[in-house]
Tab-separated table of C-alpha atoms in Angstrom:
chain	number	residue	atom	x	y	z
A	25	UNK	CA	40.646	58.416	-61.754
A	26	UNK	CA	39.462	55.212	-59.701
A	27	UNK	CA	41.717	54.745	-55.995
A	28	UNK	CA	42.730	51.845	-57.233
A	29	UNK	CA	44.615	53.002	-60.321
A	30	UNK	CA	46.667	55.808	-58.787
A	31	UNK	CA	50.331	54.826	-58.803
A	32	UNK	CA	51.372	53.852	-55.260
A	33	UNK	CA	54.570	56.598	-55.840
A	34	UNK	CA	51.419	59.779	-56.253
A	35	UNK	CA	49.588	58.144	-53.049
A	36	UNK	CA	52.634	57.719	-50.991
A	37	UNK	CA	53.394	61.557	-51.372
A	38	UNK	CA	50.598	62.520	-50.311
A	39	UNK	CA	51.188	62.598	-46.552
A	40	UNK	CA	54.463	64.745	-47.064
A	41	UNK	CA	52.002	67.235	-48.350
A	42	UNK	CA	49.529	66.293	-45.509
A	43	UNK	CA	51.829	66.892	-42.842
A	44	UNK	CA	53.442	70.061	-44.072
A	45	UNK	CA	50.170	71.497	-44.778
A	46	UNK	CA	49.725	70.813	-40.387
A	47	UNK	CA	52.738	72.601	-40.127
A	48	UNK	CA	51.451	75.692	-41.838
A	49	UNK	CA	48.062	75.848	-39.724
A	50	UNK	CA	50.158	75.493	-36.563
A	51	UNK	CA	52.312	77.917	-37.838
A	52	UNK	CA	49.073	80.347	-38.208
A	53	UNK	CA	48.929	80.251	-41.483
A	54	UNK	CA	45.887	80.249	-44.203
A	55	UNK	CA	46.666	79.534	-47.647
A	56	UNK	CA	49.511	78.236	-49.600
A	57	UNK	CA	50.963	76.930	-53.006
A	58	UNK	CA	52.067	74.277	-54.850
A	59	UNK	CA	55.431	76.362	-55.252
A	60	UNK	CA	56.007	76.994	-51.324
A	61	UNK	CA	54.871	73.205	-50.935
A	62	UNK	CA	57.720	72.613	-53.481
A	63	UNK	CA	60.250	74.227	-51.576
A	64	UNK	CA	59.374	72.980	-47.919
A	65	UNK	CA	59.257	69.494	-49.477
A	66	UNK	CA	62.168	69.791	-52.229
A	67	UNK	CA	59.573	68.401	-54.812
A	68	UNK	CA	58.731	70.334	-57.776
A	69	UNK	CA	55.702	72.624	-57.816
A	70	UNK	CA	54.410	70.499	-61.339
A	71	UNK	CA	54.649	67.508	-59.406
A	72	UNK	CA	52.692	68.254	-56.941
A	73	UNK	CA	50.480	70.272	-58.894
A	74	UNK	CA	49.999	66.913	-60.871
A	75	UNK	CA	49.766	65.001	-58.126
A	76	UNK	CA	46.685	66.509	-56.371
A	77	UNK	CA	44.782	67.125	-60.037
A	78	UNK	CA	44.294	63.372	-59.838
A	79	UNK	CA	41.807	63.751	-56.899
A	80	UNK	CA	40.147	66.868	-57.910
A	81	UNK	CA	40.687	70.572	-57.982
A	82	UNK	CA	41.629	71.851	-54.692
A	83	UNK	CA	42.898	75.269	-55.578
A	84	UNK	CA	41.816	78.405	-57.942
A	85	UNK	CA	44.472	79.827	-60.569
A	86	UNK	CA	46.523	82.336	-58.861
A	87	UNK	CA	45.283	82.119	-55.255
A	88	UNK	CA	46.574	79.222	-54.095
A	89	UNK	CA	45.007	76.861	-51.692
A	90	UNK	CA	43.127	76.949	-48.748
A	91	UNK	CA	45.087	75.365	-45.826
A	92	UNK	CA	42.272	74.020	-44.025
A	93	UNK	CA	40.462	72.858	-47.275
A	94	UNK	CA	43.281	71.108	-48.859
A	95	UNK	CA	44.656	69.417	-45.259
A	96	UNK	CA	40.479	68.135	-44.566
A	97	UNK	CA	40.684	66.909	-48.293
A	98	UNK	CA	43.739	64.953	-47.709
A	99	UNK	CA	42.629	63.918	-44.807
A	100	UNK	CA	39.606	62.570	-46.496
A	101	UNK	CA	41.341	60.602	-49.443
A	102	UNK	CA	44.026	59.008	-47.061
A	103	UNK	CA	41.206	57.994	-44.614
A	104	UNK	CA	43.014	59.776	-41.986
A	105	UNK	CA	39.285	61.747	-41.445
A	106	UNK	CA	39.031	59.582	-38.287
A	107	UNK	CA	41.044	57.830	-35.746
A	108	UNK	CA	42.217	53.894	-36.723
A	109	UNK	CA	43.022	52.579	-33.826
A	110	UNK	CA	46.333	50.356	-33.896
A	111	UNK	CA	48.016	47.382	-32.216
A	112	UNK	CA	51.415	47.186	-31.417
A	113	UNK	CA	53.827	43.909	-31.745
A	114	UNK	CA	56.979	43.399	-29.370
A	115	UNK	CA	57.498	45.372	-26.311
A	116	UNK	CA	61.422	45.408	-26.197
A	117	UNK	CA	62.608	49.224	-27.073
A	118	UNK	CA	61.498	49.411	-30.657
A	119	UNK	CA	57.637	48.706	-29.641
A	120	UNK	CA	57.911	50.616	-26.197
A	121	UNK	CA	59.168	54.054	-28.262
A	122	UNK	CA	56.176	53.385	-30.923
A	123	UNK	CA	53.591	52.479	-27.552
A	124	UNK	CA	54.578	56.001	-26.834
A	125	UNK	CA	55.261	57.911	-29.690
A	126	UNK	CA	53.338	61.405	-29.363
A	127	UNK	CA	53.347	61.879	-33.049
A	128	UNK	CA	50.231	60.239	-33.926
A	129	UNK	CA	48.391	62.378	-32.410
A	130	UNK	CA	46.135	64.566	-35.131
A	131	UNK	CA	47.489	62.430	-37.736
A	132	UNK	CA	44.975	59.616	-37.345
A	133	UNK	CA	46.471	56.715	-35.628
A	134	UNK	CA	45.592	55.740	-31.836
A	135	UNK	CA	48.094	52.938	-30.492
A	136	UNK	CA	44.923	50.598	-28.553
A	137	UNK	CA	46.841	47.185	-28.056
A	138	UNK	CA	50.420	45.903	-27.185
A	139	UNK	CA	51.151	42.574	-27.566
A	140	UNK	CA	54.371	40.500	-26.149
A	141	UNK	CA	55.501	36.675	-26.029
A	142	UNK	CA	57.890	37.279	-23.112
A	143	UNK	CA	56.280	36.210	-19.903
A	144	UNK	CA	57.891	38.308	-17.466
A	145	UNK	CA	56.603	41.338	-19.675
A	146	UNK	CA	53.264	39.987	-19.822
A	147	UNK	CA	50.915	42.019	-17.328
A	148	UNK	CA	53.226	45.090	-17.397
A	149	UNK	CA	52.378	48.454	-18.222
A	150	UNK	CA	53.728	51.426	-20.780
A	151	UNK	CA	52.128	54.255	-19.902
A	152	UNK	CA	48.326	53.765	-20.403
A	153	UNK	CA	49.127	50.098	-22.167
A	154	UNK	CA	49.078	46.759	-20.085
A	155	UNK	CA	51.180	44.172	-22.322
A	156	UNK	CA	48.744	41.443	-23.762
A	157	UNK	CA	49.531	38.038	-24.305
A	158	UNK	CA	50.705	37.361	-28.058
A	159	UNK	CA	48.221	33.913	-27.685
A	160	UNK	CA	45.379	36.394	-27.038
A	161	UNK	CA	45.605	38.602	-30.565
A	162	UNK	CA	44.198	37.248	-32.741
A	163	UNK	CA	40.686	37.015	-30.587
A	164	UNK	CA	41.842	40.344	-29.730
A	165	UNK	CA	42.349	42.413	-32.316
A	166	UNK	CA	39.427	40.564	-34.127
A	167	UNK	CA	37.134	41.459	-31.174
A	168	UNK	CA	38.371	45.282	-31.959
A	169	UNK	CA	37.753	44.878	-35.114
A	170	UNK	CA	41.520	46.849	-35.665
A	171	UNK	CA	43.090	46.537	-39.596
A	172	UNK	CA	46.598	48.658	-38.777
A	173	UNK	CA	49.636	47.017	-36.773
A	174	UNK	CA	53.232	47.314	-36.071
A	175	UNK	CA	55.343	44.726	-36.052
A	176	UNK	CA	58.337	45.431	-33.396
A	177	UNK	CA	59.671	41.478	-32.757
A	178	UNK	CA	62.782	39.738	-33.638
A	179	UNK	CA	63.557	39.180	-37.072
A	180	UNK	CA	62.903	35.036	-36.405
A	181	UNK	CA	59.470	35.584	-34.822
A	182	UNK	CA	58.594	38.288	-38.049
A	183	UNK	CA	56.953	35.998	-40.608
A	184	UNK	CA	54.646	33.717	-37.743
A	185	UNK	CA	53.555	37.115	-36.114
A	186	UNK	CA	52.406	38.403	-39.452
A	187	UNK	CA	50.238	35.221	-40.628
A	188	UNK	CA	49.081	35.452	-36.560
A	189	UNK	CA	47.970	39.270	-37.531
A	190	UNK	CA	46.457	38.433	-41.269
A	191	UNK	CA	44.466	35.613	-39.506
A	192	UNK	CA	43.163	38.219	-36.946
A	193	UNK	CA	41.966	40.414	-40.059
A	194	UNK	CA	44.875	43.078	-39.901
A	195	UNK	CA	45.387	44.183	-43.777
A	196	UNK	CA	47.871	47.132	-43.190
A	197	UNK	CA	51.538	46.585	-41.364
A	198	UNK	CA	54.088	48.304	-40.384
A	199	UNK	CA	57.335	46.012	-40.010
A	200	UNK	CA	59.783	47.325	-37.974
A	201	UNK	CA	61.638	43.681	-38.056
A	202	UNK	CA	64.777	43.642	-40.463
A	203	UNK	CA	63.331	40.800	-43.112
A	204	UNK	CA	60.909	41.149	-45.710
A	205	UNK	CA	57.917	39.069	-44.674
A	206	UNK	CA	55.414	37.080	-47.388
A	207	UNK	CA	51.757	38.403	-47.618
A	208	UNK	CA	48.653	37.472	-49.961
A	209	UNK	CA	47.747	39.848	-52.496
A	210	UNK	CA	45.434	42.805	-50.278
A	211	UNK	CA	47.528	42.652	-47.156
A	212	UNK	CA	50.274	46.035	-47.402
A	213	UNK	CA	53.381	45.967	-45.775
A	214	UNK	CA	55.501	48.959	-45.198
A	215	UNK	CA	59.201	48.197	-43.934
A	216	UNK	CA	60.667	50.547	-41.558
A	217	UNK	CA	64.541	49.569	-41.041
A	218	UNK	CA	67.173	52.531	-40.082
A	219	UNK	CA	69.432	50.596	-41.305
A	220	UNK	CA	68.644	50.524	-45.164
A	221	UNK	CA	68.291	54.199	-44.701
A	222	UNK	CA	71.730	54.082	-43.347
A	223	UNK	CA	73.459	52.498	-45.659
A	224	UNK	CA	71.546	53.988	-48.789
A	225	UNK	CA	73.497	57.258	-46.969
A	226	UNK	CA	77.052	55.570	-46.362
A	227	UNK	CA	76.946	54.918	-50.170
A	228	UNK	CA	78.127	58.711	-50.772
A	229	UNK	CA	80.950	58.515	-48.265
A	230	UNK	CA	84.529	58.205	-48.973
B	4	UNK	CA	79.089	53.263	-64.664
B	5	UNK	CA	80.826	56.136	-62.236
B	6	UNK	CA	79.127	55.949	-58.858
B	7	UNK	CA	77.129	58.849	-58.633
B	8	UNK	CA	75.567	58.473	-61.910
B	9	UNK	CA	73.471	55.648	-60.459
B	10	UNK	CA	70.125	56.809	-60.081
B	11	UNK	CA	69.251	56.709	-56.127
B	12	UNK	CA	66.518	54.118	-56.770
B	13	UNK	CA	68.958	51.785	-57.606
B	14	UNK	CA	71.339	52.483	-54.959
B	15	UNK	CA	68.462	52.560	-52.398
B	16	UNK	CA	67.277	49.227	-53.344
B	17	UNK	CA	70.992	47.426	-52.790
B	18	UNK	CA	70.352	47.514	-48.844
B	19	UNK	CA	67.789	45.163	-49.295
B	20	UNK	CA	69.666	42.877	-51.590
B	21	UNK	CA	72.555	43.229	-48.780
B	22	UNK	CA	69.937	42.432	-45.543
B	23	UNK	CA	68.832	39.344	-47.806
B	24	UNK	CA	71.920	38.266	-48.880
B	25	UNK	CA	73.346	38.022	-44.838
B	26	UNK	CA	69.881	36.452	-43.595
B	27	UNK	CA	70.812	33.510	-46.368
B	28	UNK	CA	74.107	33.902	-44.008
B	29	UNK	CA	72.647	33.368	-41.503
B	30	UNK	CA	70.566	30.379	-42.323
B	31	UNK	CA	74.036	28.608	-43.806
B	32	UNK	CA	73.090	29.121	-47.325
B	33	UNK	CA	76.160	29.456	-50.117
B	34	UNK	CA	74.513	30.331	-53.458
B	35	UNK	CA	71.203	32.072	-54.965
B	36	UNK	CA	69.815	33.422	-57.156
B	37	UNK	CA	67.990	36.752	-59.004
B	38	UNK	CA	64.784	34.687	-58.663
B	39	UNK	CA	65.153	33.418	-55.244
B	40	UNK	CA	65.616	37.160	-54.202
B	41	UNK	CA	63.324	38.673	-55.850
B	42	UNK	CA	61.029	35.891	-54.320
B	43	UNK	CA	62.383	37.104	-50.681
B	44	UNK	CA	62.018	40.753	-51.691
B	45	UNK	CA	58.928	40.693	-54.017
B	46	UNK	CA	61.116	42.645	-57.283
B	47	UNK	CA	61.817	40.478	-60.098
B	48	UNK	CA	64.465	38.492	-60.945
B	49	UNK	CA	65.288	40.572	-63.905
B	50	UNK	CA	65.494	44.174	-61.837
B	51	UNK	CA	68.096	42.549	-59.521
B	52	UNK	CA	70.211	41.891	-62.892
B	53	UNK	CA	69.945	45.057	-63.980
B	54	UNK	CA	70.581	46.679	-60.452
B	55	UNK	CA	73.803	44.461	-59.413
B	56	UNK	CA	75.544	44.946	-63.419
B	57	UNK	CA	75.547	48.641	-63.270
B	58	UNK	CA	78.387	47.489	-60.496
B	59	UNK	CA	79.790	44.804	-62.288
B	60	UNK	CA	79.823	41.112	-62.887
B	61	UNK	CA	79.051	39.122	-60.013
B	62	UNK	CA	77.799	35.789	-60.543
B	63	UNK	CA	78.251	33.461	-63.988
B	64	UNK	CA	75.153	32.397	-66.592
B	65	UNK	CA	73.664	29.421	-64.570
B	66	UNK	CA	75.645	28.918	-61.052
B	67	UNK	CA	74.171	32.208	-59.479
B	68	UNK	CA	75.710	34.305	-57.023
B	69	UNK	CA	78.458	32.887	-54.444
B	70	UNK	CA	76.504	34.775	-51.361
B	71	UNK	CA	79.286	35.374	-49.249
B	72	UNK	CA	81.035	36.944	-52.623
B	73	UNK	CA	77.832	39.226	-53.354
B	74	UNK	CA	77.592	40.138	-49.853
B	75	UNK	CA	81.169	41.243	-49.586
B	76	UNK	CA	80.861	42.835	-52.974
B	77	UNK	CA	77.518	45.047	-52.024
B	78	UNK	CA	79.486	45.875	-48.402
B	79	UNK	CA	81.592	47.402	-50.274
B	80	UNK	CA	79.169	49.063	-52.935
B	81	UNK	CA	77.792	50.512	-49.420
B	82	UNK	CA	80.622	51.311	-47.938
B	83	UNK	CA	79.508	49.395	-45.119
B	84	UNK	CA	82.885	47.254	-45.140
B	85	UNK	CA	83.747	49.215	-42.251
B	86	UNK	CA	81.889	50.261	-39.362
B	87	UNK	CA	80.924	54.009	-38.975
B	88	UNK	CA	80.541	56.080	-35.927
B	89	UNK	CA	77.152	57.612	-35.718
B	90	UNK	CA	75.744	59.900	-33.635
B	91	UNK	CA	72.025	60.100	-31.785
B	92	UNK	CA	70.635	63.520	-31.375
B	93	UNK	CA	67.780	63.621	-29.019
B	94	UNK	CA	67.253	61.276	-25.849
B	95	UNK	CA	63.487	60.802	-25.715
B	96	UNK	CA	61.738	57.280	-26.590
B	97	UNK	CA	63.060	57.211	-29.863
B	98	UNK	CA	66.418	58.310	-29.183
B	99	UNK	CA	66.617	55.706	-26.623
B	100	UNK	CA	65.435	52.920	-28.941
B	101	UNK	CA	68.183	53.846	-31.439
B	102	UNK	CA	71.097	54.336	-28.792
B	103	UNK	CA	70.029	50.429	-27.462
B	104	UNK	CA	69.224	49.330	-31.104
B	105	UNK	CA	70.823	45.455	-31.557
B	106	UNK	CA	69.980	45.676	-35.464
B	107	UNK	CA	73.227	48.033	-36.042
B	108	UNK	CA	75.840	45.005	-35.463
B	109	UNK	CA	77.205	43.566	-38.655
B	110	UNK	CA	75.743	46.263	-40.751
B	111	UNK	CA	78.133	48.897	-40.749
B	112	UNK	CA	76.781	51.269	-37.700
B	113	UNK	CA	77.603	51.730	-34.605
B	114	UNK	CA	76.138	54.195	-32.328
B	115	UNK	CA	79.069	56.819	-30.638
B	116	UNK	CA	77.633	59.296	-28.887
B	117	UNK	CA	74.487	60.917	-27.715
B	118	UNK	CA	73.297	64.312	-27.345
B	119	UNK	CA	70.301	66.259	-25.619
B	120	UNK	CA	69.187	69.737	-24.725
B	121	UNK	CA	67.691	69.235	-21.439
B	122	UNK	CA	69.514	69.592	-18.270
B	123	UNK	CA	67.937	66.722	-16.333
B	124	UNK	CA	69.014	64.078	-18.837
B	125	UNK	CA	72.133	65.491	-19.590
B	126	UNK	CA	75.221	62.828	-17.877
B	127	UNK	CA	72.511	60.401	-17.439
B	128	UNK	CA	73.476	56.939	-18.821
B	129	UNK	CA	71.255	54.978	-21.685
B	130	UNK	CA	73.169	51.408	-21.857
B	131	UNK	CA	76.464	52.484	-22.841
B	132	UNK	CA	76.413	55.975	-23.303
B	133	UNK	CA	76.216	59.245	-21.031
B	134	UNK	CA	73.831	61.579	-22.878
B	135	UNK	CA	75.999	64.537	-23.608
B	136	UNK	CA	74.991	68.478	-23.475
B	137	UNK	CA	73.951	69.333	-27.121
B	138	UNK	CA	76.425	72.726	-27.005
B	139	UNK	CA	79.393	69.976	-27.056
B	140	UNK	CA	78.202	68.465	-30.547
B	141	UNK	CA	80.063	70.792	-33.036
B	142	UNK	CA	83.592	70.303	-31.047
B	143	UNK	CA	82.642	66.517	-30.185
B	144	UNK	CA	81.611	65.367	-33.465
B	145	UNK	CA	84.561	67.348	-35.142
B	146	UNK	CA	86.812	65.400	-33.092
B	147	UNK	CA	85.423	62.203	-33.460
B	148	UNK	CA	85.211	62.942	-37.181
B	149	UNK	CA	81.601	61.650	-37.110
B	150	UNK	CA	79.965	61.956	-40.473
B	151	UNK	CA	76.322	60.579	-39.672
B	152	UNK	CA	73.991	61.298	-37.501
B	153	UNK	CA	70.299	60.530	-36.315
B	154	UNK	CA	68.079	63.222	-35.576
B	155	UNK	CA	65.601	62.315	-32.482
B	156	UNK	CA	64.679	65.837	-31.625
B	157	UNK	CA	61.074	67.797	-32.048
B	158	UNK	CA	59.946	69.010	-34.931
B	159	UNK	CA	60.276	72.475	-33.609
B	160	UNK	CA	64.399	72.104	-33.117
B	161	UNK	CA	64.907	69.912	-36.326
B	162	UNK	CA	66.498	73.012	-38.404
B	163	UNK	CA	68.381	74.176	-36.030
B	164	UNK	CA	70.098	70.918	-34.604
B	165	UNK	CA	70.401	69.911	-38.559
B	166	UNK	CA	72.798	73.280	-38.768
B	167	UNK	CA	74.923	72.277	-36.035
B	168	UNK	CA	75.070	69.311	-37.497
B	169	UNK	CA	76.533	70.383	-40.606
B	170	UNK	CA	78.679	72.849	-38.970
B	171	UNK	CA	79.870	69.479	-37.342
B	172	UNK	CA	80.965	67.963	-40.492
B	173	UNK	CA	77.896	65.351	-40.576
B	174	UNK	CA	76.898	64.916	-44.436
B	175	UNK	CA	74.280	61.772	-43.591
B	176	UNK	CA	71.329	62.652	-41.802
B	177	UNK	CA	68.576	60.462	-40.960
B	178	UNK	CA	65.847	62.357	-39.688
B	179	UNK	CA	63.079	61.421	-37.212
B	180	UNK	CA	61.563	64.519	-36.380
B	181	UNK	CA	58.523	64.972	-38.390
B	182	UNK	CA	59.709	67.823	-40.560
B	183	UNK	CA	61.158	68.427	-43.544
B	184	UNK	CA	64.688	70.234	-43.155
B	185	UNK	CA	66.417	72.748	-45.471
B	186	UNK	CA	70.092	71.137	-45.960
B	187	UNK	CA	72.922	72.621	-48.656
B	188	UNK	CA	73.730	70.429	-51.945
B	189	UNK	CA	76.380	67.742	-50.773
B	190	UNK	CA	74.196	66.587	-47.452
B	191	UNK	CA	71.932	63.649	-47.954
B	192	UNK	CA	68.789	63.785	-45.749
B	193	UNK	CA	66.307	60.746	-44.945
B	194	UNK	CA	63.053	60.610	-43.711
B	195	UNK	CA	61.583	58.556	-41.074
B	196	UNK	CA	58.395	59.213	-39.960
B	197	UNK	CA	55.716	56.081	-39.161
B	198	UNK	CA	52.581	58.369	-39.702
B	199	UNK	CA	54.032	58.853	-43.321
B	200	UNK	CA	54.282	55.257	-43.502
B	201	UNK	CA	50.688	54.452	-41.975
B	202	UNK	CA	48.789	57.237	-43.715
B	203	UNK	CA	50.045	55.387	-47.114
B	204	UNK	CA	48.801	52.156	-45.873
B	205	UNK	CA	45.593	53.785	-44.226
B	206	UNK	CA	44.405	55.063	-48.068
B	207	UNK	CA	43.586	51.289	-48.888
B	208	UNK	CA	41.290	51.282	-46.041
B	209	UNK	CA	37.361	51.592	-46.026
């Protein structure tokens, strides 16, 4: 089946698989199967089974897959083969935990740029980042040629920032801000708000 | 229809109608409608109708929806008419960002305590809070009668805190260790991971 076809739902499971599959090879391990992938992940073996028969046949009947085949194949088909590097928006707590986060690491993402409007952060460092001037990203981020961002500014500044990043040739973001944000058709915008997770939780309580 | 025979999609999309609904708050708006937030939210018109009437009947044929009616309506849906106590587990970067996060106020959350394993950062003080010694959660939370929590903690200690947790009487976990965790039936678990997030994005890329 084409890339473009696959439902969004089968691509956006496949990093669940990718990093568990991490997991196992730091855990020493060499092979696995859909049914212990199914229980680490609390998705049915079938699914995922289903899932990775629409990129090819990764496994044999009754032995399982190779770890380090299957993780280099995901890898492959989520791009995540290299290292993209990625700028940061907002440098208030949000941006400075994500300047910072040791999690990308191995998983294909380098933070390279932090942007701020604030003048008095301006010129100051996180760890190995020296805040840039918001004016500057757009000649920037063009300049390094970077397509990934994350968007860590005030909910009023969310919507200018984003046409700012689209106009410096960004086509992948990560918005952090609490409001949904208006994009052409080929920009993708993930939303990442704790508290819609929150409150999709509080729903079960008494 | 009885509340927990809503399908989760549903119930997971009502946060966003909710964040919406207060932004038009915000801005000094009275009334919308189905199409003006599925404009906002990029879902149609027609999903939003289906969504809100498996709640009940919240706006009449041709007037749309009193906002501050809706709003009140979905708080309560959420059970967000309250506030609730959470706790943080886990004082590094992230952590941190959550303990000093603004985006809780008016939403339902509020950030009560905050726990860590390590000595030196144990009775140090992050904007309100002193970071309390992790071997105090089980009796602390009990007493509080705190029934959500944020996990902030390495991968490698996610199980483990996620028991205590339970043991503590937290039933809501949101979970930003990279790692899936093993939980009983009756404890709701969400994931938050911005390499998951990325990697999805990072598949349309060339």
């Amino acid at each position: 089946m084409s890339r473009k076809m696959i439902p969004n739902i089968v691509v956006g499971r496949l990093p669940l698989y990718l990093r568990t599959l991490q997991r196992m090879m730091q855990e020493g391990r060499q092979v696995t199967s859909s049914q212990e992938l199914g229980e680490r992940l609390g998705i049915s073996a079938a699914q995922i089974r289903k899932d990775l028969s629409q990129f090819g046949e990764f496994g044999k009947q009754g032995t399982g897959y190779s770890i380090d085949y299957l993780t280099g194949q995901l890898q492959k088909i989520l791009r995540v083969d290299r290292v993209w590097d990625v700028l940061v928006v907002g440098a208030g707590d949000v941006g400075h935990a994500l300047a910072r986060y040791q999690g990308f690491k191995n998983r294909g993402f380098h933070v390279a740029l932090v942007f701020d409007f604030d003048p008095k952060k301006i010129g100051q460092q996180i760890g190995e980042f020296v805040i840039q001037d918001i004016a500057t990203l757009v000649p920037s981020a063009k300049a390094a040629g970077i397509k990934i961002a994350m968007l860590a500014v005030p909910a009023a500044q969310a919507q200018e920032v984003t046409n700012k990043l689209i106009e410096a040739g960004v086509t992948e973001i990560l918005n952090y801000a609490p409001i949904n944000v208006n994009v052409p058709p080929g920009i993708h915008v993930e939303y990442n708000d704790p508290v819609i997770q929150l409150q999709k939780m509080s729903y079960h309580l008494d």
